[in-house]
Coordinates of N, CA, C and O and ligand atoms in Angstrom, one line a residue:
X1 N 0.8 -1.2 0.0 CA 0.0 0.0 0.0 C 0.9 1.3 0.0 O 1.9 1.4 0.7
X2 N 0.5 2.2 -0.9 CA 1.3 3.4 -1.0 C 0.7 4.6 -0.3 O -0.4 5.0 -0.6
X3 N 1.3 5.0 0.8 CA 0.8 6.1 1.6 C 1.4 7.5 1.2 O 1.2 8.4 2.0
X4 N 2.1 7.5 0.1 CA 2.7 8.8 -0.3 C 1.7 9.8 -0.7 O 0.9 9.6 -1.7
X5 N 1.7 11.0 -0.1 CA 0.7 12.0 -0.4 C 0.8 12.6 -1.8 O -0.1 12.9 -2.5
X6 N 2.1 12.7 -2.3 CA 2.2 13.2 -3.6 C 1.9 12.2 -4.7 O 1.4 12.6 -5.8
X7 N 2.0 10.9 -4.4 CA 1.5 9.9 -5.3 C 0.0 10.0 -5.4 O -0.6 9.9 -6.5
X8 N -0.6 10.3 -4.3 CA -2.1 10.4 -4.2 C -2.5 11.7 -4.9 O -3.6 11.7 -5.6
X9 N -1.8 12.7 -4.8 CA -2.1 13.9 -5.6 C -1.9 13.7 -7.1 O -2.7 14.1 -7.9
X10 N -0.9 12.9 -7.4 CA -0.6 12.6 -8.9 C -1.7 11.8 -9.5 O -2.1 11.9 -10.6
X11 N -2.3 10.9 -8.6 CA -3.4 10.0 -9.1 C -4.7 10.7 -9.1 O -5.8 10.2 -9.6
X12 N -4.8 11.8 -8.3 CA -6.1 12.6 -8.2 C -6.9 12.1 -7.0 O -7.9 12.7 -6.7
X13 N -6.4 11.2 -6.2 CA -7.0 10.7 -5.0 C -7.1 11.9 -3.9 O -8.1 12.0 -3.2
X14 N -6.0 12.7 -3.9 CA -6.1 13.9 -3.0 C -6.1 15.1 -4.0 O -5.3 15.1 -5.0
X15 N -7.1 16.0 -3.8 CA -7.2 17.1 -4.7 C -6.0 18.1 -4.6 O -5.4 18.2 -3.6
X16 N -5.7 18.8 -5.7 CA -4.7 19.9 -5.7 C -5.1 20.9 -6.8 O -6.0 20.6 -7.6
X17 N -4.5 22.0 -6.7 CA -4.7 23.1 -7.7 C -3.7 22.9 -8.7 O -2.5 23.4 -8.5
X18 N -4.0 22.3 -9.8 CA -3.0 22.0 -10.8 C -2.7 23.2 -11.7 O -3.6 24.0 -12.0
X19 N -1.4 23.3 -12.0 CA -1.0 24.4 -12.9 C -0.4 23.8 -14.2 O -0.2 24.5 -15.2
X20 N -0.1 22.5 -14.2 CA 0.4 21.9 -15.3 C 0.3 20.4 -15.2 O 0.4 19.8 -14.1
X21 N 0.0 19.7 -16.3 CA 0.0 18.2 -16.2 C 0.3 17.6 -17.6 O -0.2 18.1 -18.6
X22 N 1.1 16.6 -17.6 CA 1.2 15.8 -18.8 C 1.4 14.3 -18.4 O 1.1 14.0 -17.2
X23 N 1.8 13.5 -19.2 CA 1.9 12.0 -18.9 C 2.8 11.7 -17.7 O 2.5 10.8 -17.0
X24 N 3.9 12.5 -17.6 CA 4.9 12.1 -16.6 C 5.1 13.2 -15.4 O 5.7 12.8 -14.4
X25 N 4.6 14.4 -15.6 CA 4.9 15.5 -14.7 C 3.6 16.2 -14.3 O 2.7 16.4 -15.1
X26 N 3.5 16.5 -13.0 CA 2.4 17.3 -12.5 C 3.0 18.6 -11.8 O 4.0 18.5 -11.0
X27 N 2.3 19.7 -12.0 CA 2.6 20.9 -11.3 C 1.4 21.4 -10.6 O 0.3 21.4 -11.2
X28 N 1.6 21.7 -9.3 CA 0.4 22.2 -8.5 C 0.8 23.2 -7.4 O 2.0 23.2 -7.1
X29 N -0.2 24.0 -7.0 CA 0.2 25.0 -6.0 C 0.5 24.4 -4.7 O -0.2 23.5 -4.2
X30 N 1.6 24.9 -4.0 CA 1.9 24.5 -2.7 C 0.8 25.0 -1.7 O 0.3 26.1 -1.8
X31 N 0.5 24.1 -0.8 CA -0.6 24.4 0.2 C -0.2 25.5 1.1 O -1.0 26.2 1.7
X32 N 1.1 25.7 1.3 CA 1.6 26.7 2.2 C 2.6 27.6 1.5 O 3.8 27.5 1.7
X33 N 2.1 28.5 0.6 CA 3.0 29.2 -0.3 C 4.0 30.2 0.4 O 3.6 30.9 1.3
X34 N 5.2 30.1 0.0 CA 6.3 31.0 0.6 C 6.6 32.2 -0.3 O 7.6 32.9 0.0
X35 N 5.9 32.3 -1.4 CA 6.1 33.4 -2.3 C 4.8 33.6 -3.1 O 4.0 32.7 -3.1
X36 N 4.7 34.8 -3.8 CA 3.4 35.0 -4.6 C 3.2 33.8 -5.6 O 2.0 33.4 -5.8
X37 N 4.2 33.3 -6.2 CA 4.1 32.1 -7.0 C 4.9 31.0 -6.2 O 6.1 31.2 -6.0
X38 N 4.2 29.9 -5.9 CA 4.9 28.8 -5.3 C 4.2 27.5 -5.7 O 3.1 27.2 -5.2
X39 N 4.8 26.9 -6.7 CA 4.3 25.6 -7.2 C 5.3 24.5 -7.0 O 6.5 24.7 -6.8
X40 N 4.7 23.3 -6.9 CA 5.5 22.1 -6.8 C 5.5 21.3 -8.1 O 4.4 21.1 -8.7
X41 N 6.6 20.9 -8.6 CA 6.7 20.1 -9.8 C 7.2 18.7 -9.4 O 8.2 18.6 -8.8
X42 N 6.4 17.7 -9.8 CA 6.7 16.4 -9.4 C 6.7 15.4 -10.5 O 5.9 15.6 -11.5
X43 N 7.5 14.3 -10.5 CA 7.3 13.2 -11.4 C 6.0 12.4 -10.9 O 5.8 12.3 -9.7
X44 N 5.2 11.9 -11.9 CA 4.0 11.2 -11.5 C 4.4 9.9 -10.9 O 3.7 9.3 -10.0
X45 N 5.5 9.3 -11.3 CA 6.0 8.0 -10.7 C 6.7 8.4 -9.4 O 7.4 9.4 -9.3
X46 N 6.7 7.4 -8.4 CA 7.4 7.7 -7.2 C 8.9 7.6 -7.3 O 9.4 6.5 -7.6
X47 N 9.5 8.7 -6.9 CA 11.0 8.7 -6.7 C 11.1 9.4 -5.4 O 10.5 10.5 -5.1
X48 N 11.8 8.9 -4.4 CA 11.8 9.4 -3.1 C 12.5 10.7 -2.9 O 11.9 11.6 -2.3
X49 N 13.6 10.9 -3.5 CA 14.3 12.1 -3.4 C 15.5 12.1 -4.5 O 15.6 11.1 -5.3
X50 N 16.3 13.2 -4.5 CA 17.4 13.2 -5.4 C 18.3 12.0 -5.2 O 18.9 11.5 -6.2
X51 N 18.4 11.5 -4.0 CA 19.2 10.3 -3.7 C 18.8 9.1 -4.6 O 19.6 8.2 -4.8
X52 N 17.6 9.1 -5.1 CA 17.1 8.0 -5.9 C 17.0 8.2 -7.4 O 16.3 7.5 -8.1
X53 N 17.6 9.4 -7.8 CA 17.6 9.6 -9.3 C 18.8 8.8 -9.9 O 19.9 8.7 -9.4
X54 N 18.4 8.1 -11.0 CA 19.3 7.1 -11.6 C 19.3 7.4 -13.1 O 18.4 8.1 -13.6
X55 N 20.2 6.7 -13.8 CA 20.2 6.9 -15.3 C 18.9 6.4 -15.9 O 18.4 6.9 -16.9
X56 N 18.2 5.5 -15.2 CA 16.9 4.9 -15.7 C 15.8 5.9 -15.5 O 14.8 5.8 -16.3
X57 N 15.8 6.7 -14.5 CA 14.7 7.6 -14.3 C 14.9 9.1 -14.4 O 14.0 9.9 -14.1
X58 N 16.1 9.5 -14.8 CA 16.5 10.9 -14.8 C 15.9 11.7 -15.9 O 15.9 12.9 -15.8
X59 N 15.4 11.1 -16.9 CA 14.7 11.8 -18.0 C 13.6 12.7 -17.5 O 13.5 13.9 -18.0
X60 N 12.9 12.3 -16.5 CA 11.7 13.0 -16.0 C 12.2 14.3 -15.3 O 11.5 15.3 -15.3
X61 N 13.4 14.2 -14.7 CA 14.0 15.4 -14.0 C 14.3 16.5 -15.1 O 14.0 17.7 -14.9
X62 N 14.9 16.1 -16.2 CA 15.2 17.0 -17.2 C 13.9 17.6 -17.7 O 13.8 18.8 -18.0
X63 N 12.9 16.8 -17.9 CA 11.6 17.3 -18.4 C 10.9 18.2 -17.4 O 10.4 19.3 -17.8
X64 N 11.1 18.0 -16.1 CA 10.6 18.9 -15.1 C 11.2 20.3 -15.3 O 10.5 21.4 -15.2
X65 N 12.4 20.4 -15.7 CA 13.1 21.7 -15.9 C 12.6 22.4 -17.2 O 12.5 23.6 -17.3
X66 N 12.3 21.6 -18.2 CA 11.6 22.1 -19.4 C 10.3 22.7 -19.0 O 9.9 23.8 -19.5
X67 N 9.5 22.0 -18.2 CA 8.2 22.5 -17.8 C 8.4 23.8 -17.0 O 7.6 24.7 -17.2
X68 N 9.4 23.8 -16.1 CA 9.6 25.0 -15.3 C 9.9 26.3 -16.2 O 9.4 27.3 -16.0
X69 N 10.7 26.1 -17.2 CA 11.0 27.2 -18.1 C 9.7 27.7 -18.9 O 9.5 28.9 -19.0
X70 N 8.9 26.7 -19.2 CA 7.6 27.1 -19.8 C 6.7 27.9 -18.8 O 6.1 28.9 -19.2
X71 N 6.6 27.4 -17.6 CA 5.7 28.0 -16.6 C 6.3 29.4 -16.2 O 5.4 30.3 -16.0
X72 N 7.6 29.5 -16.2 CA 8.2 30.8 -15.8 C 7.6 31.9 -16.8 O 7.3 33.0 -16.4
X73 N 7.5 31.5 -18.0 CA 7.0 32.5 -19.1 C 5.5 32.7 -18.8 O 5.1 33.8 -18.8
X74 N 4.8 31.6 -18.6 CA 3.4 31.8 -18.4 C 3.0 32.6 -17.1 O 2.1 33.4 -17.1
X75 N 3.9 32.4 -16.1 CA 3.6 33.2 -14.8 C 4.2 34.6 -14.9 O 4.1 35.4 -13.9
X76 N 4.9 34.9 -15.9 CA 5.5 36.3 -16.1 C 6.7 36.5 -15.2 O 6.9 37.6 -14.7
X77 N 7.5 35.5 -14.9 CA 8.6 35.6 -13.9 C 9.8 36.1 -14.6 O 10.9 35.5 -14.5
X78 N 9.7 37.2 -15.4 CA 10.8 37.6 -16.2 C 12.0 38.2 -15.3 O 13.1 38.3 -15.8
X79 N 11.7 38.5 -14.1 CA 12.8 39.0 -13.2 C 13.5 37.9 -12.5 O 14.4 38.2 -11.7
X80 N 13.1 36.7 -12.7 CA 13.8 35.6 -12.0 C 12.9 34.8 -11.1 O 11.8 35.2 -10.8
X81 N 13.4 33.7 -10.6 CA 12.7 32.8 -9.7 C 13.6 31.9 -9.1 O 14.8 31.9 -9.4
X82 N 13.2 31.0 -8.2 CA 14.0 30.1 -7.5 C 13.4 28.7 -7.6 O 12.2 28.5 -7.4
X83 N 14.3 27.7 -7.9 CA 13.8 26.3 -7.9 C 14.7 25.6 -6.9 O 15.9 25.7 -6.9
X84 N 14.0 24.9 -5.9 CA 14.7 24.2 -4.8 C 14.1 22.8 -4.7 O 12.9 22.6 -4.8
X85 N 15.1 21.9 -4.4 CA 14.6 20.6 -4.0 C 15.3 20.2 -2.7 O 16.5 20.3 -2.6
X86 N 14.5 19.9 -1.6 CA 15.1 19.5 -0.4 C 15.3 18.0 -0.3 O 14.4 17.2 -0.8
X87 N 16.4 17.6 0.2 CA 16.7 16.1 0.2 C 17.1 15.7 1.6 O 18.1 16.2 2.2
X88 N 16.3 14.8 2.1 CA 16.7 14.2 3.4 C 16.5 15.1 4.6 O 16.0 16.2 4.5
X89 N 16.9 14.6 5.8 CA 16.6 15.3 7.0 C 17.3 16.7 7.0 O 16.7 17.7 7.3
X90 N 18.6 16.7 6.8 CA 19.3 18.0 6.8 C 18.8 19.0 5.7 O 18.9 20.2 5.9
X91 N 18.4 18.4 4.7 CA 17.8 19.3 3.6 C 16.4 19.8 3.9 O 15.9 20.7 3.2
X92 N 15.8 19.3 4.9 CA 14.5 19.7 5.4 C 13.4 19.1 4.5 O 12.3 19.7 4.4
X93 N 13.6 18.0 3.9 CA 12.5 17.3 3.1 C 11.5 16.8 4.0 O 11.7 15.9 4.9
X94 N 10.2 17.2 3.9 CA 9.1 16.7 4.7 C 8.2 15.7 4.0 O 7.6 14.8 4.6
X95 N 8.2 15.8 2.6 CA 7.4 14.9 1.8 C 8.4 14.1 1.0 O 9.2 14.6 0.2
X96 N 8.3 12.7 1.2 CA 9.3 11.8 0.7 C 9.0 11.3 -0.7 O 8.9 10.1 -1.0
X97 N 8.7 12.3 -1.6 CA 8.4 12.1 -3.0 C 9.1 13.3 -3.7 O 8.8 14.4 -3.4
X98 N 10.1 13.0 -4.6 CA 10.9 14.0 -5.2 C 10.0 15.2 -5.7 O 9.0 14.9 -6.4
X99 N 10.3 16.4 -5.3 CA 9.5 17.6 -5.8 C 10.4 18.7 -5.9 O 11.4 18.9 -5.1
X100 N 10.1 19.6 -6.8 CA 10.9 20.9 -7.0 C 10.0 22.0 -6.7 O 8.9 22.2 -7.3
X101 N 10.4 22.8 -5.7 CA 9.7 24.1 -5.4 C 10.0 25.1 -6.4 O 11.2 25.4 -6.6
X102 N 9.1 25.7 -7.1 CA 9.3 26.8 -8.0 C 8.6 28.0 -7.4 O 7.4 28.0 -7.3
X103 N 9.5 29.0 -7.1 CA 9.0 30.1 -6.3 C 9.4 31.4 -7.0 O 10.5 31.5 -7.5
X104 N 8.5 32.4 -7.1 CA 8.8 33.6 -7.7 C 7.8 34.7 -7.3 O 6.9 34.5 -6.5
X105 N 8.0 35.9 -7.9 CA 7.2 37.0 -7.5 C 7.7 37.9 -6.4 O 7.1 38.9 -6.0
X106 N 8.9 37.5 -5.9 CA 9.6 38.3 -4.9 C 11.1 37.9 -5.0 O 11.4 36.9 -5.6
X107 N 11.9 38.7 -4.3 CA 13.4 38.4 -4.3 C 13.7 37.5 -3.1 O 13.1 37.6 -2.0
X108 N 14.7 36.6 -3.3 CA 15.1 35.7 -2.2 C 16.5 36.0 -1.8 O 17.3 36.4 -2.6
X109 N 16.7 35.7 -0.5 CA 18.1 35.8 0.0 C 18.9 34.6 -0.2 O 18.3 33.6 -0.7
X110 N 20.2 34.6 0.1 CA 21.0 33.4 -0.1 C 22.2 33.5 0.9 O 22.7 34.6 1.1
X111 N 22.5 32.4 1.6 CA 21.9 31.1 1.5 C 20.6 31.0 2.2 O 20.4 31.8 3.2
X112 N 19.7 30.1 1.8 CA 18.4 30.0 2.4 C 18.6 29.4 3.8 O 19.5 28.5 4.0
X113 N 17.8 29.8 4.7 CA 17.8 29.2 6.1 C 19.0 29.7 6.9 O 19.3 29.1 7.9
Ligands
LIG201 P1 9.4 19.8 1.5 O1 9.5 20.3 2.9 O2 9.4 18.3 1.5 O3 10.6 20.3 0.7 O4 8.2 20.4 0.8 C1 6.9 19.8 1.0 C2 5.9 20.9 0.5 O5 4.7 20.3 0.3 C3 5.7 22.0 1.6 O6 6.0 23.2 1.0 C4 4.2 21.8 1.9 O7 3.6 23.1 2.0 C5 3.7 21.1 0.7 N1 2.5 20.2 0.9 C6 2.4 19.2 1.9 N2 1.3 18.6 1.8 C7 0.6 19.1 0.8 C8 -0.6 18.9 0.2 O8 -1.4 18.0 0.6 N3 -1.0 19.6 -0.9 C9 -0.2 20.6 -1.4 N4 -0.6 21.3 -2.5 N5 1.0 20.9 -0.9 C10 1.4 20.1 0.2
LIG202 ZN1 5.1 9.1 -4.1

């Protein structure tokens, strides 16, 4: 049994506000936005984190960045934006399904946290 909430969002079992969808990638609004634009881009298949990206499944990661470039134009983020993926405990990953935070509409400091 798969208890992963992002798998359930990908299958439609848990509702989300979708901003993009194709066969392999879903984009939806983060429940707790940290910026005027804050969406999560996920592979529809379960990959736990960057730790589990392999030559066999990495094509979807490249595709996610193509989607991000397209969405940046759609959202009008011509002044820039930030894409973040948290990995593991020190990275602050709370949902164990690979996801990329795409945030824009304000300036960000560096380093984060
Ligand atoms: P992480 O901390 O793992 O990098 O990010 C998880 C993100 O998922 C958080 O920003 C959190 O707000 C978001 N999130 C957690 N549960 C849900 C949910 O059920 N729906 C949506 N749309 N976002 C969620
Ligand atoms: Zn999952």
